[in-house]
Tab-separated table of C-alpha atoms and ligand atoms in Angstrom:
chain	number	residue	atom	x	y	z
A	1152	MET	CA	0.274	-0.146	0.026
A	1153	PRO	CA	1.366	3.397	-0.992
A	1154	LEU	CA	2.370	5.505	2.407
A	1155	CYS	CA	0.284	8.538	1.472
A	1156	VAL	CA	-3.217	7.156	0.502
A	1157	PRO	CA	-5.654	9.336	2.687
A	1158	THR	CA	-7.669	7.291	5.613
A	1159	PRO	CA	-10.900	8.279	6.858
A	1160	ALA	CA	-10.538	10.820	9.566
A	1161	ASP	CA	-10.796	10.656	13.600
A	1162	ASP	CA	-12.823	13.194	15.338
A	1163	ASN	CA	-10.093	15.981	15.917
A	1164	ALA	CA	-7.958	15.679	13.019
A	1165	PRO	CA	-7.845	18.200	10.357
A	1166	VAL	CA	-10.399	16.949	7.616
A	1167	ILE	CA	-10.855	17.814	4.399
A	1168	ASN	CA	-13.865	15.971	2.455
A	1169	GLY	CA	-14.119	13.205	4.996
A	1170	TYR	CA	-10.400	12.508	5.020
A	1171	ASP	CA	-7.743	12.772	7.910
A	1172	THR	CA	-4.883	15.036	6.045
A	1173	SER	CA	-2.985	15.084	9.431
A	1174	ILE	CA	-0.095	12.845	9.780
A	1175	LEU	CA	-2.015	10.189	11.520
A	1176	PRO	CA	-2.862	7.642	8.594
A	1177	LEU	CA	0.921	7.559	7.557
A	1178	CYS	CA	2.048	7.251	11.397
A	1179	ALA	CA	-0.717	4.621	11.740
A	1180	ARG	CA	0.456	2.415	8.894
A	1181	LEU	CA	4.050	2.652	9.968
A	1182	ALA	CA	3.139	1.929	13.465
A	1183	ALA	CA	1.183	-1.236	11.952
A	1184	ARG	CA	4.433	-2.503	10.253
A	1185	VAL	CA	6.852	-1.725	13.452
A	1186	ASN	CA	4.273	-3.364	16.092
A	1187	ALA	CA	3.792	-6.443	13.713
A	1188	PHE	CA	7.708	-7.078	13.797
A	1189	LEU	CA	8.120	-6.502	17.571
A	1190	GLU	CA	5.349	-9.212	17.890
A	1191	THR	CA	7.164	-11.875	15.371
A	1192	GLU	CA	10.033	-14.165	16.837
A	1193	ALA	CA	13.019	-12.510	15.090
A	1194	GLU	CA	15.010	-15.058	12.682
A	1195	THR	CA	18.547	-13.933	13.639
A	1196	PRO	CA	20.386	-12.376	16.939
A	1197	LEU	CA	20.814	-9.130	14.818
A	1198	LEU	CA	17.007	-8.783	14.524
A	1199	ARG	CA	16.660	-9.725	17.985
A	1200	ALA	CA	19.105	-6.703	19.030
A	1201	VAL	CA	17.028	-4.480	16.427
A	1202	GLN	CA	13.614	-5.276	18.083
A	1203	GLU	CA	15.234	-4.225	21.531
A	1204	GLN	CA	16.671	-1.556	20.381
A	1205	THR	CA	13.199	-0.394	18.667
A	1206	ARG	CA	11.728	-0.801	21.918
A	1207	VAL	CA	14.062	1.185	23.711
A	1208	ALA	CA	13.860	3.992	21.232
A	1209	LEU	CA	10.030	4.031	21.046
A	1210	GLY	CA	10.261	4.395	25.162
A	1211	VAL	CA	12.688	7.378	24.939
A	1212	ILE	CA	10.652	8.978	22.111
A	1213	SER	CA	7.294	8.307	24.260
A	1214	SER	CA	8.602	10.134	27.285
A	1215	ALA	CA	10.006	13.039	25.189
A	1216	LEU	CA	6.231	13.478	23.863
A	1217	ASP	CA	5.170	13.148	27.761
A	1218	ARG	CA	7.509	15.994	28.468
A	1219	TYR	CA	6.683	18.178	25.737
A	1220	SER	CA	3.947	18.935	23.547
A	1221	LEU	CA	4.268	18.199	19.662
A	1222	ASP	CA	4.607	21.894	19.261
A	1223	GLU	CA	7.580	22.170	21.304
A	1224	ILE	CA	9.454	19.041	19.675
A	1225	SER	CA	11.584	19.315	16.616
A	1226	LEU	CA	13.796	16.595	14.567
A	1227	SER	CA	17.138	17.245	13.228
A	1228	TYR	CA	17.207	15.701	9.950
A	1229	ASN	CA	19.796	15.483	6.798
A	1230	GLY	CA	18.677	12.547	5.131
A	1231	GLY	CA	21.381	10.343	6.932
A	1232	LYS	CA	20.184	6.703	7.720
A	1233	ASP	CA	20.560	7.192	11.609
A	1234	CYS	CA	17.892	10.349	11.467
A	1235	LEU	CA	15.901	8.335	8.661
A	1236	VAL	CA	15.561	5.464	11.519
A	1237	LEU	CA	14.791	8.223	14.071
A	1238	LEU	CA	12.235	9.840	11.780
A	1239	ILE	CA	10.171	6.460	11.196
A	1240	LEU	CA	10.553	5.616	14.947
A	1241	LEU	CA	9.034	8.964	15.670
A	1242	LEU	CA	6.041	8.655	13.526
A	1243	CYS	CA	5.371	5.438	14.810
A	1244	ALA	CA	5.136	6.717	18.573
A	1245	LEU	CA	2.669	9.519	17.442
A	1246	ALA	CA	0.381	6.590	15.980
A	1247	THR	CA	-0.720	6.509	19.767
A	1248	TYR	CA	-0.278	10.253	20.990
A	1249	LYS	CA	-3.320	11.120	22.714
A	1250	LYS	CA	-2.768	14.834	23.788
A	1251	HIS	CA	-4.424	16.381	20.998
A	1252	ALA	CA	-5.039	15.712	17.160
A	1253	LEU	CA	-1.640	15.438	15.271
A	1254	PRO	CA	-0.621	18.217	12.653
A	1255	LYS	CA	-0.203	18.103	8.774
A	1256	GLN	CA	3.339	18.041	9.365
A	1257	LEU	CA	6.271	17.502	11.459
A	1258	HIS	CA	8.753	19.930	12.829
A	1259	SER	CA	12.060	19.551	11.651
A	1260	VAL	CA	15.347	21.415	10.656
A	1261	TYR	CA	18.144	20.630	8.289
A	1262	ILE	CA	21.659	22.469	7.770
A	1263	ILE	CA	22.781	22.795	4.501
A	1264	SER	CA	26.521	21.534	3.980
A	1265	PRO	CA	28.623	24.366	2.432
A	1266	HIS	CA	29.229	21.471	-0.294
A	1267	PRO	CA	25.883	19.359	-0.532
A	1268	PHE	CA	25.734	16.245	-2.367
A	1269	LYS	CA	23.016	16.679	-4.882
A	1270	GLU	CA	21.851	13.417	-3.964
A	1271	VAL	CA	21.438	14.102	-0.318
A	1272	ASP	CA	19.439	17.207	-1.007
A	1273	ALA	CA	17.272	15.305	-3.394
A	1274	PHE	CA	16.573	12.666	-0.980
A	1275	VAL	CA	15.924	15.228	1.878
A	1276	ASP	CA	13.091	16.641	-0.548
A	1277	GLU	CA	11.854	13.454	-1.186
A	1278	SER	CA	11.522	12.675	2.476
A	1279	VAL	CA	9.766	16.077	3.060
A	1280	ALA	CA	7.012	14.681	0.447
A	1281	THR	CA	6.910	11.318	1.708
A	1282	TYR	CA	6.712	11.747	5.469
A	1283	ASN	CA	5.171	15.348	5.784
A	1284	LEU	CA	8.122	17.272	7.112
A	1285	ASP	CA	7.554	20.852	7.651
A	1286	LEU	CA	11.274	21.203	7.253
A	1287	ALA	CA	13.380	24.498	8.121
A	1288	ARG	CA	16.693	24.540	5.787
A	1289	TYR	CA	19.701	26.721	6.737
A	1290	ALA	CA	22.803	27.151	4.696
A	1291	MET	CA	25.058	28.270	7.443
A	1292	PRO	CA	27.401	27.106	10.261
A	1293	MET	CA	25.709	24.452	12.839
A	1294	LYS	CA	25.217	26.854	15.888
A	1295	ALA	CA	24.216	29.988	13.862
A	1296	ALA	CA	21.879	27.788	12.464
A	1297	PHE	CA	20.133	26.177	15.495
A	1298	GLN	CA	20.055	30.058	16.912
A	1299	ARG	CA	18.264	31.161	13.875
A	1300	TYR	CA	15.749	27.999	14.061
A	1301	LEU	CA	14.857	28.802	17.413
A	1302	ASP	CA	14.351	32.314	17.149
A	1303	GLU	CA	12.124	31.528	14.079
A	1304	HIS	CA	10.187	28.700	16.183
A	1305	LYS	CA	9.999	30.176	19.572
A	1306	LYS	CA	7.801	27.196	20.733
A	1307	VAL	CA	10.540	24.839	20.176
A	1308	LYS	CA	12.071	23.489	23.423
A	1309	ALA	CA	13.422	19.898	22.475
A	1310	ILE	CA	15.058	18.377	19.246
A	1311	LEU	CA	15.452	14.747	18.489
A	1312	VAL	CA	19.007	13.874	16.860
A	1313	GLY	CA	20.224	10.709	15.369
A	1314	THR	CA	23.621	10.755	17.007
A	1315	ARG	CA	24.981	7.190	18.083
A	1316	ARG	CA	27.418	6.320	20.549
A	1317	THR	CA	30.421	5.912	18.024
A	1318	ASP	CA	29.591	9.424	16.259
A	1319	PRO	CA	32.255	12.274	17.482
A	1320	HIS	CA	30.939	13.708	20.582
A	1321	GLY	CA	28.441	10.918	20.953
A	1322	GLN	CA	30.318	8.812	23.822
A	1323	SER	CA	29.030	10.600	26.716
A	1324	LEU	CA	25.636	11.579	25.847
A	1325	THR	CA	22.541	9.903	27.227
A	1326	HIS	CA	18.839	9.926	26.009
A	1327	PHE	CA	18.206	13.368	27.314
A	1328	ASP	CA	20.900	15.826	27.138
A	1329	ILE	CA	20.864	20.011	27.347
A	1330	THR	CA	23.027	21.433	24.620
A	1331	ASP	CA	26.539	22.628	25.938
A	1332	SER	CA	27.508	25.716	27.272
A	1333	GLY	CA	28.008	28.243	24.434
A	1334	TRP	CA	25.300	26.523	22.015
A	1335	PRO	CA	21.732	27.695	21.646
A	1336	ALA	CA	19.632	26.276	24.643
A	1337	PHE	CA	17.448	23.322	23.874
A	1338	MET	CA	17.265	19.661	25.289
A	1339	ARG	CA	18.681	17.089	22.545
A	1340	VAL	CA	16.638	13.685	22.663
A	1341	HIS	CA	18.727	10.893	21.448
A	1342	PRO	CA	16.644	7.763	21.031
A	1343	VAL	CA	18.872	5.671	19.014
A	1344	ILE	CA	22.052	6.522	20.851
A	1345	ASP	CA	22.945	2.937	21.712
A	1346	TRP	CA	22.207	1.577	18.493
A	1347	HIS	CA	25.052	-0.210	16.479
A	1348	TYR	CA	25.818	0.561	12.709
A	1349	ALA	CA	24.849	-2.793	11.991
A	1350	GLU	CA	21.211	-2.313	13.610
A	1351	ILE	CA	20.566	0.881	11.831
A	1352	TRP	CA	21.008	-1.113	8.407
A	1353	ALA	CA	18.993	-4.062	9.453
A	1354	PHE	CA	16.103	-1.847	10.493
A	1355	ILE	CA	16.269	-0.085	7.149
A	1356	ARG	CA	16.652	-3.226	5.001
A	1357	TYR	CA	13.760	-5.034	7.054
A	1358	PHE	CA	11.155	-2.562	6.464
A	1359	GLU	CA	12.582	-1.695	2.795
A	1360	ILE	CA	12.524	2.050	3.873
A	1361	PRO	CA	13.917	4.107	0.792
A	1362	TYR	CA	17.584	5.450	1.484
A	1363	CYS	CA	20.007	8.067	0.229
A	1364	PRO	CA	21.351	6.421	-2.934
A	1365	LEU	CA	24.865	7.375	-2.007
A	1366	TYR	CA	24.804	4.470	0.778
A	1367	ASP	CA	24.705	2.155	-2.169
A	1368	GLN	CA	27.998	3.336	-3.512
A	1369	GLY	CA	30.011	2.568	-0.494
A	1370	TYR	CA	29.389	6.011	1.439
A	1371	THR	CA	28.809	4.784	5.267
A	1372	SER	CA	28.315	8.385	6.491
A	1373	LEU	CA	27.320	11.472	4.774
A	1374	GLY	CA	29.091	14.931	5.011
A	1375	GLY	CA	29.851	17.171	2.160
A	1376	THR	CA	31.325	16.641	-0.977
A	1377	THR	CA	34.828	17.961	-0.253
A	1378	ASP	CA	35.357	15.751	3.028
A	1379	THR	CA	33.321	12.820	2.409
A	1380	HIS	CA	34.410	9.838	0.345
A	1381	PRO	CA	33.387	5.993	-0.094
A	1382	ASN	CA	34.426	3.919	2.437
A	1383	PRO	CA	37.811	2.351	1.971
A	1384	ALA	CA	36.912	-0.671	3.968
A	1385	LEU	CA	34.148	-1.338	1.228
A	1386	LYS	CA	36.361	-0.911	-1.828
A	1387	ALA	CA	35.464	-4.146	-3.922
A	1388	GLY	CA	37.800	-6.812	-4.783
A	1389	GLU	CA	39.911	-7.307	-7.764
A	1390	GLY	CA	37.138	-8.770	-10.012
A	1391	SER	CA	35.092	-5.633	-9.697
A	1392	ASN	CA	34.600	-3.019	-12.725
A	1393	LYS	CA	37.204	-0.563	-12.372
A	1394	GLU	CA	35.487	1.505	-15.096
A	1395	ASN	CA	32.471	2.270	-13.102
A	1396	GLN	CA	32.876	4.163	-9.752
A	1397	SER	CA	30.033	3.687	-8.382
A	1398	GLN	CA	30.442	-0.400	-8.549
A	1399	SER	CA	34.111	-0.247	-7.261
A	1400	PHE	CA	32.600	-0.230	-3.760
A	1401	ARG	CA	30.280	-2.212	-1.753
A	1402	PRO	CA	27.086	-0.590	-0.510
A	1403	ALA	CA	26.919	0.576	3.114
A	1404	TYR	CA	25.089	-2.139	4.835
A	1405	GLU	CA	27.670	-4.666	4.064
A	1406	LEU	CA	29.807	-3.102	6.749
A	1407	VAL	CA	29.693	-4.391	10.008
A	1408	GLU	CA	31.942	-2.998	12.411
A	1409	ASP	CA	30.899	0.457	14.112
A	1410	HIS	CA	34.374	1.730	14.049
A	1411	ALA	CA	34.833	1.388	10.363
A	1412	GLU	CA	31.828	3.823	9.678
A	1413	ARG	CA	33.462	6.999	9.600
A	1414	LEU	CA	36.746	5.879	7.444
A	1415	GLY	CA	35.310	7.796	4.537
A	1416	ARG	CA	35.059	10.828	6.282
A	1417	ASP	CA	37.804	13.661	6.624
A	1418	TRP	CA	36.535	14.427	9.953
B	550	ATP	P1	25.247	9.402	8.435
B	550	ATP	O1	26.322	9.002	9.792
B	550	ATP	O2	25.338	8.114	7.536
B	550	ATP	O3	25.397	10.519	7.668
B	550	ATP	P2	23.255	10.405	9.934
B	550	ATP	O4	23.441	12.037	9.242
B	550	ATP	O5	21.832	10.412	10.524
B	550	ATP	O6	23.840	9.473	9.246
B	550	ATP	P3	25.189	11.748	11.713
B	550	ATP	O7	25.884	12.261	10.319
B	550	ATP	O8	26.285	10.758	12.430
B	550	ATP	O9	24.091	10.629	11.367
B	550	ATP	O10	24.703	12.922	12.395
B	550	ATP	C1	24.170	12.685	13.660
B	550	ATP	C2	22.663	13.184	13.915
B	550	ATP	O11	23.004	14.661	13.852
B	550	ATP	C3	21.872	13.011	12.725
B	550	ATP	O12	21.280	11.881	12.367
B	550	ATP	C4	20.828	14.292	12.762
B	550	ATP	O13	19.988	13.972	13.554
B	550	ATP	C5	21.959	15.437	13.143
B	550	ATP	N1	22.444	16.323	12.018
B	550	ATP	C6	23.709	15.805	11.755
B	550	ATP	N2	24.115	16.793	10.593
B	550	ATP	C7	22.947	17.501	10.498
B	550	ATP	C8	22.696	18.441	9.665
B	550	ATP	N3	23.421	19.084	8.671
B	550	ATP	N4	21.198	19.113	9.733
B	550	ATP	C9	20.224	18.505	10.482
B	550	ATP	N5	20.735	17.461	11.459
B	550	ATP	C10	22.102	17.147	11.161
């Protein structure tokens, strides 16, 4: 079933011609799939681990939704694999949101790299349409961008971020961390902080979630064009077609080790 087919409305949702135009139908469809996954007997240890990580992440998102109203919550989204998983989990958690009717779009913020990949920007555009994102975009340094975002979205108090433990500065983070001093003040929420690299990919592939095509070309973490390369750990063997750059690296999901994820990044 396509993701964006309209569904008959509930009582409080924005309704046009009898159809719910909020994100609820999308949330309900995603939650049905994720809940079905959580109820199955997973076939591999990796999928069992993904089930457990999913339960923990949904719990963290639910407590964020208890602590803050939806108007006060945003998502830091750049089209990367980790925030993609986080976005899907946020939408799932919203399927049972009871505080009030869901909006038509989700608050989100994207800081555009000084040298963006066209594939990343295109995938972000696709995400905006598929997942109904109200995405604010800023082409400026991270700190200034978040300050501008908070100035322009005065209600936002908490931002969900897809940082994981092995990312730079991820080591000592918890599920809820106020920003460091010197940064614009907001609560950073880290529902996938303890997910391993392989678990992120297992989730994406199990649910067949479309992802940025650069990952199929050996990129394992996405920055800008000047500081991001295909991951050398994924360089294909001698038999590969060397004429074709996109075929000389294996896809990102074939990498297993967390520590090798950023070998294609210069920082
Ligand atoms: P990948 O590591 O494959 O690029 P990712 O972008 O999701 O995936 P990181 O680059 O490690 O993960 O970044 C961690 C998180 O920080 C992201 O998931 C996202 O929530 C946030 N983030 C990073 N860069 C940006 C950005 N330019 N704009 C908005 N959010 C960002």
